[in-house]
Coordinates of C-alpha atoms in Angstrom, one line a residue:
Chain G
M1 CA -50.9 16.8 -6.7
T2 CA -50.0 15.6 -10.1
A3 CA -48.7 12.1 -9.1
P4 CA -51.3 9.4 -9.5
G5 CA -51.9 6.9 -6.7
P6 CA -50.3 6.9 -3.3
S7 CA -47.5 9.4 -2.6
A8 CA -44.0 8.1 -3.1
E9 CA -43.3 8.3 0.6
A10 CA -46.3 6.3 1.7
A11 CA -45.7 3.5 -0.7
P12 CA -43.0 1.0 0.1
L13 CA -39.4 1.5 -1.0
A14 CA -38.2 -1.2 -3.3
V15 CA -34.8 -2.6 -2.3
V16 CA -33.4 -4.4 -5.4
A17 CA -31.0 -6.8 -3.6
G18 CA -27.8 -8.1 -5.1
G19 CA -25.1 -10.1 -3.3
G20 CA -23.3 -9.4 0.0
A21 CA -24.3 -8.3 3.4
F22 CA -25.2 -4.7 2.4
P23 CA -28.8 -5.2 1.0
L24 CA -30.1 -6.4 4.4
R25 CA -28.4 -3.6 6.2
V26 CA -29.9 -1.0 3.9
A27 CA -33.4 -2.6 4.1
E28 CA -33.1 -2.6 7.9
A29 CA -31.9 1.0 8.0
A30 CA -34.6 2.2 5.7
R31 CA -37.2 0.5 8.0
R32 CA -35.6 2.1 11.0
A33 CA -35.9 5.5 9.2
G34 CA -39.7 4.8 9.0
R35 CA -40.0 3.5 5.4
A36 CA -41.9 0.4 4.4
V37 CA -39.7 -1.9 2.5
F38 CA -40.3 -4.4 -0.3
V39 CA -37.4 -6.5 -1.5
L40 CA -36.8 -7.7 -5.1
A41 CA -34.1 -10.3 -4.4
L42 CA -32.1 -11.1 -7.5
A43 CA -31.9 -14.8 -8.1
G44 CA -28.4 -16.2 -7.8
E45 CA -27.2 -13.0 -6.1
A46 CA -29.2 -12.1 -3.0
G47 CA -28.6 -14.3 0.1
P48 CA -31.5 -15.9 2.0
E49 CA -31.2 -13.5 5.0
I50 CA -33.0 -10.8 3.0
E51 CA -36.2 -13.0 3.0
C52 CA -37.1 -11.8 6.5
F53 CA -38.5 -8.8 4.5
P54 CA -41.6 -8.9 2.3
H55 CA -40.0 -10.0 -1.0
V56 CA -40.1 -11.8 -4.3
R57 CA -37.2 -13.6 -6.0
I58 CA -36.7 -12.4 -9.5
A59 CA -34.4 -13.4 -12.3
L60 CA -32.4 -10.8 -14.2
G61 CA -34.3 -11.5 -17.4
E62 CA -37.7 -10.9 -15.8
V63 CA -38.0 -7.3 -16.8
G64 CA -41.8 -7.3 -17.4
R65 CA -42.4 -9.0 -14.1
F66 CA -40.0 -6.5 -12.3
F67 CA -42.2 -3.5 -13.3
A68 CA -45.4 -5.4 -12.7
E69 CA -44.3 -6.2 -9.1
L70 CA -43.5 -2.5 -8.5
E71 CA -46.7 -1.3 -10.1
S72 CA -49.0 -3.7 -8.2
R73 CA -47.6 -2.2 -4.9
G74 CA -47.7 1.4 -6.0
I75 CA -44.0 1.6 -5.6
R76 CA -42.2 4.6 -7.1
D77 CA -38.9 4.6 -5.2
I78 CA -36.1 2.1 -5.8
V79 CA -32.7 1.6 -4.3
L80 CA -30.2 -0.8 -5.9
V81 CA -27.8 -2.5 -3.4
G82 CA -25.3 -5.2 -3.4
A83 CA -23.0 -6.9 -5.9
V84 CA -24.3 -8.0 -9.3
T85 CA -22.1 -9.9 -11.8
R86 CA -22.5 -8.6 -15.3
P87 CA -24.6 -11.4 -16.9
E88 CA -23.8 -13.2 -20.1
I89 CA -26.5 -12.0 -22.5
G90 CA -27.0 -15.5 -24.0
R91 CA -27.8 -17.0 -20.6
L92 CA -30.6 -14.6 -19.6
R93 CA -34.2 -15.9 -19.9
F94 CA -36.3 -13.0 -20.9
D95 CA -39.9 -12.6 -20.2
L96 CA -42.4 -10.8 -22.4
G97 CA -41.8 -7.4 -20.8
A98 CA -38.1 -7.8 -21.5
L99 CA -38.7 -8.6 -25.1
K100 CA -40.5 -5.3 -25.7
S101 CA -37.3 -3.5 -24.7
L102 CA -34.8 -6.0 -26.0
P103 CA -32.5 -3.8 -28.1
E104 CA -32.2 -1.4 -25.1
I105 CA -31.5 -4.3 -22.7
V106 CA -28.9 -5.9 -24.9
R107 CA -27.0 -2.5 -25.1
L108 CA -27.3 -2.1 -21.4
V109 CA -26.0 -5.6 -20.6
R110 CA -23.2 -5.4 -23.1
G111 CA -22.5 -1.9 -22.0
G112 CA -18.9 -1.5 -23.0
D113 CA -17.0 0.4 -20.3
D114 CA -20.2 2.0 -18.9
N115 CA -21.1 1.0 -15.4
L116 CA -23.9 -1.6 -15.6
L117 CA -25.8 0.1 -12.8
S118 CA -25.7 3.5 -14.5
G119 CA -27.5 1.9 -17.4
V120 CA -30.0 0.2 -15.1
V121 CA -30.7 3.6 -13.5
R122 CA -31.4 5.2 -16.8
F123 CA -33.6 2.3 -17.9
V124 CA -35.7 2.5 -14.8
E125 CA -35.9 6.3 -14.6
A126 CA -37.1 6.4 -18.2
R127 CA -40.1 4.4 -17.0
G128 CA -41.0 7.0 -14.4
Y129 CA -39.4 5.5 -11.3
R130 CA -37.1 7.4 -8.9
V131 CA -33.8 5.7 -8.1
L132 CA -32.4 6.7 -4.7
G133 CA -28.9 6.1 -3.2
A134 CA -28.3 4.0 -0.1
H135 CA -27.1 7.1 1.6
E136 CA -30.5 8.7 1.1
V137 CA -32.6 5.9 2.4
A138 CA -30.2 4.7 5.0
P139 CA -28.2 7.7 6.2
D140 CA -27.1 6.0 9.4
L141 CA -24.9 3.6 7.3
T142 CA -22.7 6.5 6.2
A143 CA -19.9 8.3 8.1
P144 CA -21.4 10.5 10.8
A145 CA -20.2 14.1 11.2
G146 CA -17.7 13.8 14.1
P147 CA -15.3 11.2 15.5
M148 CA -15.9 7.5 15.3
S149 CA -12.9 6.8 17.6
R150 CA -11.6 7.9 21.0
A151 CA -8.7 9.7 19.4
E152 CA -9.4 13.0 17.6
P153 CA -7.3 15.0 15.2
S154 CA -4.9 17.6 16.5
R155 CA -5.1 21.1 15.2
A156 CA -2.3 20.4 12.6
E157 CA -4.1 17.2 11.5
R158 CA -7.3 19.2 11.1
A159 CA -5.4 21.5 8.7
D160 CA -4.2 18.5 6.8
I161 CA -7.8 17.2 6.6
D162 CA -9.1 20.5 5.2
A163 CA -6.2 20.6 2.7
G164 CA -6.9 17.0 1.8
F165 CA -10.6 17.5 1.1
A166 CA -9.7 20.7 -1.0
A167 CA -7.2 18.6 -2.9
L168 CA -9.7 15.8 -3.6
D169 CA -12.1 18.4 -4.8
H170 CA -9.4 19.8 -7.1
L171 CA -8.6 16.3 -8.4
S172 CA -12.3 15.5 -9.2
P173 CA -12.2 16.8 -12.9
L174 CA -9.4 14.2 -13.6
D175 CA -11.8 11.4 -12.6
I176 CA -9.3 10.2 -9.9
G177 CA -8.9 11.1 -6.4
Q178 CA -11.4 9.4 -4.1
C179 CA -8.6 9.1 -1.6
L180 CA -5.2 10.6 -0.7
A181 CA -2.7 10.7 2.1
I182 CA -1.3 14.0 3.4
A183 CA 1.1 15.0 6.2
D184 CA 2.1 18.5 7.2
G185 CA 0.5 19.9 4.0
R186 CA 2.4 17.6 1.7
I187 CA 0.5 15.1 -0.4
L188 CA 2.2 11.8 0.0
A189 CA 0.0 9.6 -2.2
V190 CA -3.0 9.9 -4.6
E191 CA -5.2 7.0 -5.3
A192 CA -5.9 6.0 -8.9
A193 CA -6.3 2.5 -10.3
E194 CA -4.6 0.8 -7.3
G195 CA -7.4 1.5 -4.8
T196 CA -7.2 2.6 -1.2
D197 CA -5.6 -0.6 0.1
G198 CA -2.9 -0.3 -2.6
L199 CA -2.2 3.3 -1.6
L200 CA -1.8 2.3 2.0
A201 CA 0.4 -0.6 1.2
R202 CA 2.6 1.7 -0.8
L203 CA 2.9 4.2 2.0
A204 CA 3.8 1.4 4.4
A205 CA 6.5 0.2 2.1
L206 CA 7.9 3.8 1.5
R207 CA 8.1 4.3 5.3
A208 CA 9.6 0.9 6.0
S209 CA 12.3 1.5 3.3
G210 CA 13.2 4.9 4.8
R211 CA 12.4 6.6 1.5
L212 CA 9.6 8.5 3.3
K213 CA 10.8 9.9 6.6
L214 CA 8.0 11.0 8.9
P215 CA 7.5 10.9 12.7
R216 CA 5.7 7.8 14.0
R217 CA 1.9 8.1 13.5
A218 CA 1.9 11.1 11.1
G219 CA -0.4 11.9 8.2
V220 CA -4.0 11.5 7.4
L221 CA -5.9 9.4 4.9
V222 CA -8.7 11.5 3.4
K223 CA -11.6 9.9 1.4
A224 CA -14.6 11.4 -0.3
P225 CA -16.6 10.7 -3.5
K226 CA -15.7 12.5 -6.6
R227 CA -17.6 15.7 -7.3
G228 CA -20.5 14.7 -9.4
Q229 CA -20.1 11.0 -8.7
D230 CA -23.5 9.3 -8.9
L231 CA -23.7 7.8 -5.4
R232 CA -26.7 5.7 -6.5
V233 CA -24.5 3.5 -8.5
D234 CA -21.0 4.0 -7.1
M235 CA -20.5 5.1 -3.5
P236 CA -17.2 4.9 -1.7
A237 CA -17.2 2.3 1.1
F238 CA -15.1 2.1 4.1
G239 CA -14.4 -0.6 6.7
E240 CA -12.1 -1.8 9.4
A241 CA -9.6 -3.3 6.9
T242 CA -8.8 0.2 5.8
V243 CA -8.2 1.2 9.5
R244 CA -5.7 -1.7 9.8
G245 CA -4.0 -0.6 6.5
A246 CA -3.7 3.0 7.8
A247 CA -2.2 1.8 11.1
S248 CA 0.3 -0.3 9.1
A249 CA 1.2 2.8 7.0
G250 CA 1.9 4.7 10.2
L251 CA -0.8 7.2 9.6
A252 CA -2.3 9.2 12.5
G253 CA -5.9 8.9 11.3
I254 CA -8.6 8.9 8.7
A255 CA -11.1 11.5 7.6
L256 CA -14.2 10.6 5.6
E257 CA -16.8 12.9 4.0
A258 CA -19.7 12.7 6.3
G259 CA -23.0 11.3 4.8
R260 CA -21.3 10.4 1.5
V261 CA -19.0 7.4 2.4
L262 CA -20.6 4.1 3.4
V263 CA -19.2 2.7 6.7
R264 CA -19.6 -1.1 6.5
D265 CA -19.6 -1.7 10.3
E266 CA -19.1 1.3 12.4
E267 CA -18.6 -0.7 15.6
A268 CA -15.8 -2.7 14.0
V269 CA -14.2 0.5 12.7
R270 CA -14.3 2.0 16.2
R271 CA -12.7 -1.1 17.7
E272 CA -9.9 -1.2 15.2
A273 CA -9.2 2.5 15.5
D274 CA -9.2 2.5 19.3
A275 CA -6.9 -0.6 19.4
A276 CA -4.4 1.2 17.1
G277 CA -4.8 4.6 18.6
L278 CA -5.9 6.1 15.3
F279 CA -8.6 8.7 14.8
V280 CA -11.4 8.1 12.3
I281 CA -13.7 11.1 11.8
G282 CA -16.5 12.2 9.5
V283 CA -16.3 15.7 8.2
A284 CA -19.2 17.5 6.4
Q285 CA -18.2 19.2 3.2
Chain T
M1 CA 25.7 49.4 -20.7
T2 CA 25.2 49.5 -16.9
A3 CA 27.1 46.2 -16.1
P4 CA 30.7 46.8 -15.1
G5 CA 33.5 44.8 -16.7
P6 CA 32.9 42.2 -19.5
S7 CA 29.4 41.3 -20.5
A8 CA 27.9 38.3 -18.9
E9 CA 28.1 36.3 -22.1
A10 CA 31.7 37.0 -22.9
A11 CA 32.9 36.1 -19.3
P12 CA 33.1 32.4 -18.5
L13 CA 30.2 30.5 -17.1
A14 CA 30.9 29.2 -13.6
V15 CA 29.9 25.5 -13.2
V16 CA 29.6 24.8 -9.5
A17 CA 30.1 21.0 -9.6
G18 CA 28.7 18.6 -7.0
G19 CA 28.8 14.8 -7.3
G20 CA 27.8 12.5 -10.1
A21 CA 28.4 12.4 -13.8
F22 CA 26.2 15.4 -14.6
P23 CA 28.5 18.3 -13.9
L24 CA 31.0 17.2 -16.5
R25 CA 28.2 16.7 -19.1
V26 CA 26.8 20.2 -18.4
A27 CA 30.3 21.7 -18.6
E28 CA 30.9 20.0 -22.0
A29 CA 27.5 20.9 -23.3
A30 CA 27.9 24.6 -22.3
R31 CA 31.3 24.6 -24.1
R32 CA 29.7 23.0 -27.2
A33 CA 27.1 25.8 -27.0
G34 CA 30.0 28.3 -27.3
R35 CA 30.4 29.3 -23.7
A36 CA 33.8 29.5 -21.9
V37 CA 33.5 27.4 -18.7
F38 CA 35.2 27.7 -15.3
V39 CA 34.6 25.0 -12.7
L40 CA 34.3 25.4 -9.0
A41 CA 34.6 21.8 -7.9
L42 CA 33.2 21.2 -4.5
A43 CA 35.7 19.3 -2.3
G44 CA 34.4 15.9 -1.3
E45 CA 31.7 16.0 -3.9
A46 CA 33.0 16.6 -7.5
G47 CA 34.8 13.8 -9.2
P48 CA 38.3 14.1 -10.7
E49 CA 37.0 14.0 -14.3
I50 CA 35.8 17.6 -14.1
E51 CA 39.5 18.7 -13.7
C52 CA 39.9 18.6 -17.5
F53 CA 38.2 22.1 -17.4
P54 CA 39.9 25.2 -15.9
H55 CA 38.9 24.8 -12.3
V56 CA 39.6 25.3 -8.6
R57 CA 38.7 23.0 -5.8
I58 CA 36.8 24.8 -3.1
A59 CA 35.3 23.7 0.3
L60 CA 31.8 24.4 1.3
G61 CA 32.8 26.8 4.0
E62 CA 35.1 28.9 1.7
V63 CA 32.4 31.5 0.9
G64 CA 34.7 34.5 0.7
R65 CA 37.0 32.6 -1.6
F66 CA 34.1 31.5 -3.7
F67 CA 33.1 35.1 -4.5
A68 CA 36.7 36.1 -5.0
E69 CA 37.2 33.4 -7.6
L70 CA 34.2 34.6 -9.5
E71 CA 35.1 38.3 -9.2
S72 CA 38.7 37.9 -10.4
R73 CA 37.4 36.2 -13.6
G74 CA 34.6 38.7 -14.3
I75 CA 32.1 35.8 -13.9
R76 CA 28.4 36.8 -13.6
D77 CA 26.6 33.6 -14.6
I78 CA 26.5 30.5 -12.4
V79 CA 25.0 27.0 -12.9
L80 CA 24.7 24.6 -9.9
V81 CA 25.0 21.0 -10.9
G82 CA 25.4 17.6 -9.2
A83 CA 24.6 16.1 -5.9
V84 CA 25.5 17.9 -2.6
T85 CA 25.0 16.3 0.8
R86 CA 23.5 18.8 3.2
P87 CA 26.6 19.5 5.4
E88 CA 26.7 19.4 9.2
I89 CA 27.1 22.9 10.2
G90 CA 29.6 22.1 12.9
R91 CA 32.0 20.4 10.5
L92 CA 32.3 23.3 8.0
R93 CA 35.5 25.4 8.2
F94 CA 34.5 28.9 7.4
D95 CA 36.8 31.5 5.8
L96 CA 36.7 35.2 6.5
G97 CA 34.1 35.9 3.8
A98 CA 31.8 33.3 5.3
L99 CA 32.1 34.8 8.7
K100 CA 30.7 38.1 7.4
S101 CA 27.4 36.3 6.4
L102 CA 27.5 33.7 9.1
P103 CA 23.9 34.0 10.5
E104 CA 22.6 33.9 6.9
I105 CA 24.7 30.8 6.1
V106 CA 23.7 29.0 9.3
R107 CA 20.0 29.6 8.4
L108 CA 20.7 28.4 4.9
V109 CA 22.5 25.2 5.9
R110 CA 20.0 24.3 8.6
G111 CA 17.2 25.3 6.2
G112 CA 14.4 23.2 7.7
D113 CA 12.3 21.8 4.9
D114 CA 13.5 24.3 2.3
N115 CA 15.6 23.0 -0.6
L116 CA 19.3 23.7 0.3
L117 CA 19.9 24.8 -3.3
S118 CA 17.0 27.3 -3.3
G119 CA 18.7 29.0 -0.3
V120 CA 22.0 29.0 -2.2
V121 CA 20.4 30.5 -5.2
R122 CA 18.9 33.3 -3.1
F123 CA 22.2 33.8 -1.3
V124 CA 24.2 34.1 -4.6
E125 CA 21.6 36.2 -6.4
A126 CA 21.4 38.7 -3.5
R127 CA 25.1 39.3 -4.3
G128 CA 24.4 40.3 -7.9
Y129 CA 25.1 37.0 -9.7
R130 CA 22.7 35.3 -12.2
V131 CA 21.9 31.6 -11.5
L132 CA 21.0 29.7 -14.6
G133 CA 19.5 26.2 -15.0
A134 CA 21.3 23.3 -16.7
H135 CA 18.5 23.4 -19.3
E136 CA 19.5 27.0 -20.2
V137 CA 23.3 26.5 -20.5
A138 CA 23.0 22.9 -21.9
P139 CA 19.7 22.6 -23.8
D140 CA 21.0 19.6 -25.7
L141 CA 20.9 17.6 -22.5
T142 CA 17.1 18.0 -22.3
A143 CA 14.4 16.1 -24.1
P144 CA 14.3 17.3 -27.7
A145 CA 10.9 18.0 -29.4
G146 CA 10.2 14.8 -31.3
P147 CA 10.8 11.1 -31.0
M148 CA 13.9 9.7 -29.4
S149 CA 12.9 6.1 -30.5
R150 CA 12.0 4.3 -33.7
A151 CA 8.4 3.8 -32.5
E152 CA 6.1 6.8 -32.5
P153 CA 2.8 7.3 -30.7
S154 CA -0.5 6.4 -32.5
R155 CA -3.2 9.0 -32.8
A156 CA -5.0 7.6 -29.7
E157 CA -1.7 7.7 -27.8
R158 CA -1.2 11.3 -28.9
A159 CA -4.6 12.1 -27.4
D160 CA -3.5 10.4 -24.1
I161 CA -0.2 12.4 -24.2
D162 CA -2.2 15.7 -24.6
A163 CA -4.6 14.7 -21.8
G164 CA -1.7 13.7 -19.6
F165 CA 0.1 17.0 -19.9
A166 CA -3.1 18.8 -19.3
A167 CA -3.7 16.7 -16.2
L168 CA -0.1 17.3 -14.9
D169 CA -0.8 21.0 -15.4
H170 CA -4.0 20.7 -13.4
L171 CA -2.1 18.8 -10.6
S172 CA 0.6 21.5 -10.3
P173 CA -1.1 23.6 -7.6
L174 CA -1.1 20.5 -5.4
D175 CA 2.7 20.3 -5.5
I176 CA 2.5 16.8 -6.9
G177 CA 2.3 15.4 -10.3
Q178 CA 5.6 15.4 -12.1
C179 CA 4.5 12.2 -13.6
L180 CA 1.4 10.1 -14.4
A181 CA 0.3 7.1 -16.4
I182 CA -2.8 7.3 -18.7
A183 CA -4.5 4.9 -21.0
D184 CA -7.5 5.6 -23.2
G185 CA -8.1 8.8 -21.3
R186 CA -8.1 7.1 -17.9
I187 CA -5.5 8.1 -15.4
L188 CA -4.0 4.9 -14.0
A189 CA -1.5 6.3 -11.6
V190 CA -0.3 9.6 -10.2
E191 CA 3.2 10.1 -8.8
A192 CA 3.6 11.6 -5.3
A193 CA 6.2 10.5 -2.7
E194 CA 6.9 7.2 -4.4
G195 CA 8.8 8.6 -7.4
T196 CA 8.5 7.5 -11.0
D197 CA 10.1 4.1 -10.5
G198 CA 7.7 3.4 -7.7
L199 CA 4.8 4.4 -9.9
L200 CA 5.9 2.0 -12.7
A201 CA 6.5 -0.8 -10.3
R202 CA 2.9 -0.4 -9.0
L203 CA 1.5 -0.5 -12.5
A204 CA 3.5 -3.6 -13.3
A205 CA 2.1 -5.3 -10.2
L206 CA -1.5 -4.2 -10.9
R207 CA -1.3 -5.6 -14.4
A208 CA 0.4 -8.8 -13.3
S209 CA -2.3 -9.4 -10.7
G210 CA -5.0 -8.8 -13.2
R211 CA -6.5 -5.9 -11.2
L212 CA -5.7 -3.6 -14.1
K213 CA -6.8 -5.1 -17.4
L214 CA -5.3 -3.5 -20.5
P215 CA -4.2 -4.7 -23.8
R216 CA -0.5 -5.6 -24.1
R217 CA 1.5 -2.4 -24.5
A218 CA -1.1 0.2 -23.6
G219 CA -0.8 3.5 -21.8
V220 CA 1.6 6.3 -21.7
L221 CA 3.9 7.6 -19.0
V222 CA 3.8 11.5 -19.1
K223 CA 6.5 13.5 -17.3
A224 CA 7.0 17.3 -16.9
P225 CA 8.2 19.7 -14.3
K226 CA 5.5 21.3 -12.1
R227 CA 4.2 24.6 -13.3
G228 CA 6.4 27.2 -11.5
Q229 CA 9.1 24.7 -10.4
D230 CA 12.5 26.3 -10.2
L231 CA 14.4 24.2 -12.8
R232 CA 17.7 25.8 -11.5
V233 CA 17.5 23.8 -8.3
D234 CA 15.1 20.9 -9.1
M235 CA 14.7 19.6 -12.6
P236 CA 13.1 16.3 -13.5
A237 CA 15.6 13.8 -14.9
F238 CA 15.0 10.8 -17.1
G239 CA 17.1 7.9 -18.1
E240 CA 17.1 4.4 -19.6
A241 CA 16.1 2.8 -16.2
T242 CA 12.7 4.5 -16.6
V243 CA 12.4 3.1 -20.1
R244 CA 12.9 -0.4 -18.7
G245 CA 10.4 0.3 -15.9
A246 CA 7.8 1.4 -18.5
A247 CA 8.4 -1.7 -20.5
S248 CA 7.9 -3.9 -17.5
A249 CA 4.7 -2.0 -16.7
G250 CA 3.4 -2.9 -20.2
L251 CA 3.2 0.7 -21.3
A252 CA 3.3 1.7 -25.0
G253 CA 5.5 4.7 -24.5
I254 CA 6.8 7.8 -22.7
A255 CA 6.3 11.5 -23.3
L256 CA 8.6 14.1 -21.8
E257 CA 8.2 17.9 -21.8
A258 CA 10.7 19.0 -24.4
G259 CA 13.5 21.3 -23.1
R260 CA 12.4 20.9 -19.5
V261 CA 13.3 17.3 -18.6
L262 CA 17.0 16.3 -18.4
V263 CA 17.8 13.1 -20.4
R264 CA 20.8 11.5 -18.8
D265 CA 22.0 9.6 -21.8
E266 CA 19.9 9.9 -24.9
E267 CA 21.7 7.2 -26.8
A268 CA 21.0 4.7 -24.0
V269 CA 17.4 5.8 -23.9
R270 CA 17.1 5.2 -27.6
R271 CA 18.7 1.7 -27.3
E272 CA 16.4 0.6 -24.5
A273 CA 13.3 2.0 -26.2
D274 CA 14.0 0.4 -29.5
A275 CA 14.9 -3.0 -27.9
A276 CA 11.5 -2.9 -26.1
G277 CA 9.5 -1.4 -28.9
L278 CA 8.4 1.6 -26.8
F279 CA 8.2 5.1 -28.1
V280 CA 9.9 7.9 -26.2
I281 CA 9.0 11.4 -27.4
G282 CA 9.6 15.0 -26.3
V283 CA 6.6 17.3 -26.7
A284 CA 6.9 21.1 -26.4
Q285 CA 4.3 22.6 -24.1

């Protein structure tokens, strides 16, 4: 043993909670998975529901206090969840610990085109902490391997799913391609800046106009993270709105990479899919 | 010399003319390039303007006559140009020559998902003829190497153009990717079933909605045939409508693969590009 103090697994997991419903779900899932949880709720971002967990409220400028809270609890593992608005540097109130790293923090917050969270991960890891992804601490929030719907893909649709994942893999070096639609081996649409909902709206319009002729309920939406995508800061997420979009686009179903796409509410996904007669399936890659 | 009769170059080139303005332009360009031209004008498809060339009118079912017309003139080289509607097999009136190859012709016309023209190329080549592409007999109808506009790409835009062609090349095995939009190294949109105009309309909408934030006049549309695409039956074409679309999408310019993309009316392209301040450039690959 070279690590000082308690082992990483015995000490609590720190959930750094931003906005939205997701931090609470990750905290709950981590606890279900047997992990003690301590929440650092970001002031102005995290909702009050997270306060059912042991927690402190902390402002974005309180960098010294952030590390002191972790250290005093022997915490080594951190997960960052929820939405955070990139702050205006002039409105942050820095504590003493922040001032020690101020040039680094200013670079991080200004950050240019870099993902703010990637910078935070580097900053925290440089101080000896381990940053985990939500999929690692709460695997039951990701797509399971197998169907999430009553309907299941046909043999031909399984071939499209395999071809779709292979195509996404091929697209990865181009830094696009988290999502595509494929029917009978033909790629109908590739996602880039428009997002998954934009892609589905386009397919619906192409079919409505008759420019894309396919049998009713044909084609599969295939979604996976990019190869090498850092799931700790940017993980594809999926919910029932996308099931509705796929139904409107006349697709037969949806395939997600199991374990690597967040499913916001599996029960709602199942309900929408079964109502529309679509399949939704997780496939291990 | 193993070829019987006159050499392929001395004998006329047969222009098999379907609908639209393109057959006449190809015939004229081939004549400008020093080639004698004989037109086989498809009944119900080719317009009357093609009749300024030596020609016969021929129906789709007159297969025996088709080859007899070629043979009597010593013709070895054929180019297929213009639109042809896939005929209903029951409405074709076959001549004796057609009847000899009837099973093959029926397969060809029914053709499933295969391109009708690919089948015609195989059918004609199997009988010893050489099928050329419009870009081979009429190179001055394709994008030249160099600017077609007053504006020219900046250094950063040239980097985007290079990255765009490399990305199209990478996309080729997926049988998509004749066209994409890229800005500052980021691929904004990839064409699949929606076509180039659909891609440009999407970009325009993403920018209008603020979902895609870019400086005014940023990004390049890059267009090339797929690697291995048979340009004799399926060649990307480009015209001033696409210049208008690119201007509406706020792009800075357009790059075409020189010699391998047809330009419908270069003068009109230049006019639109200069009016909008866009660059349009052909780039040899």
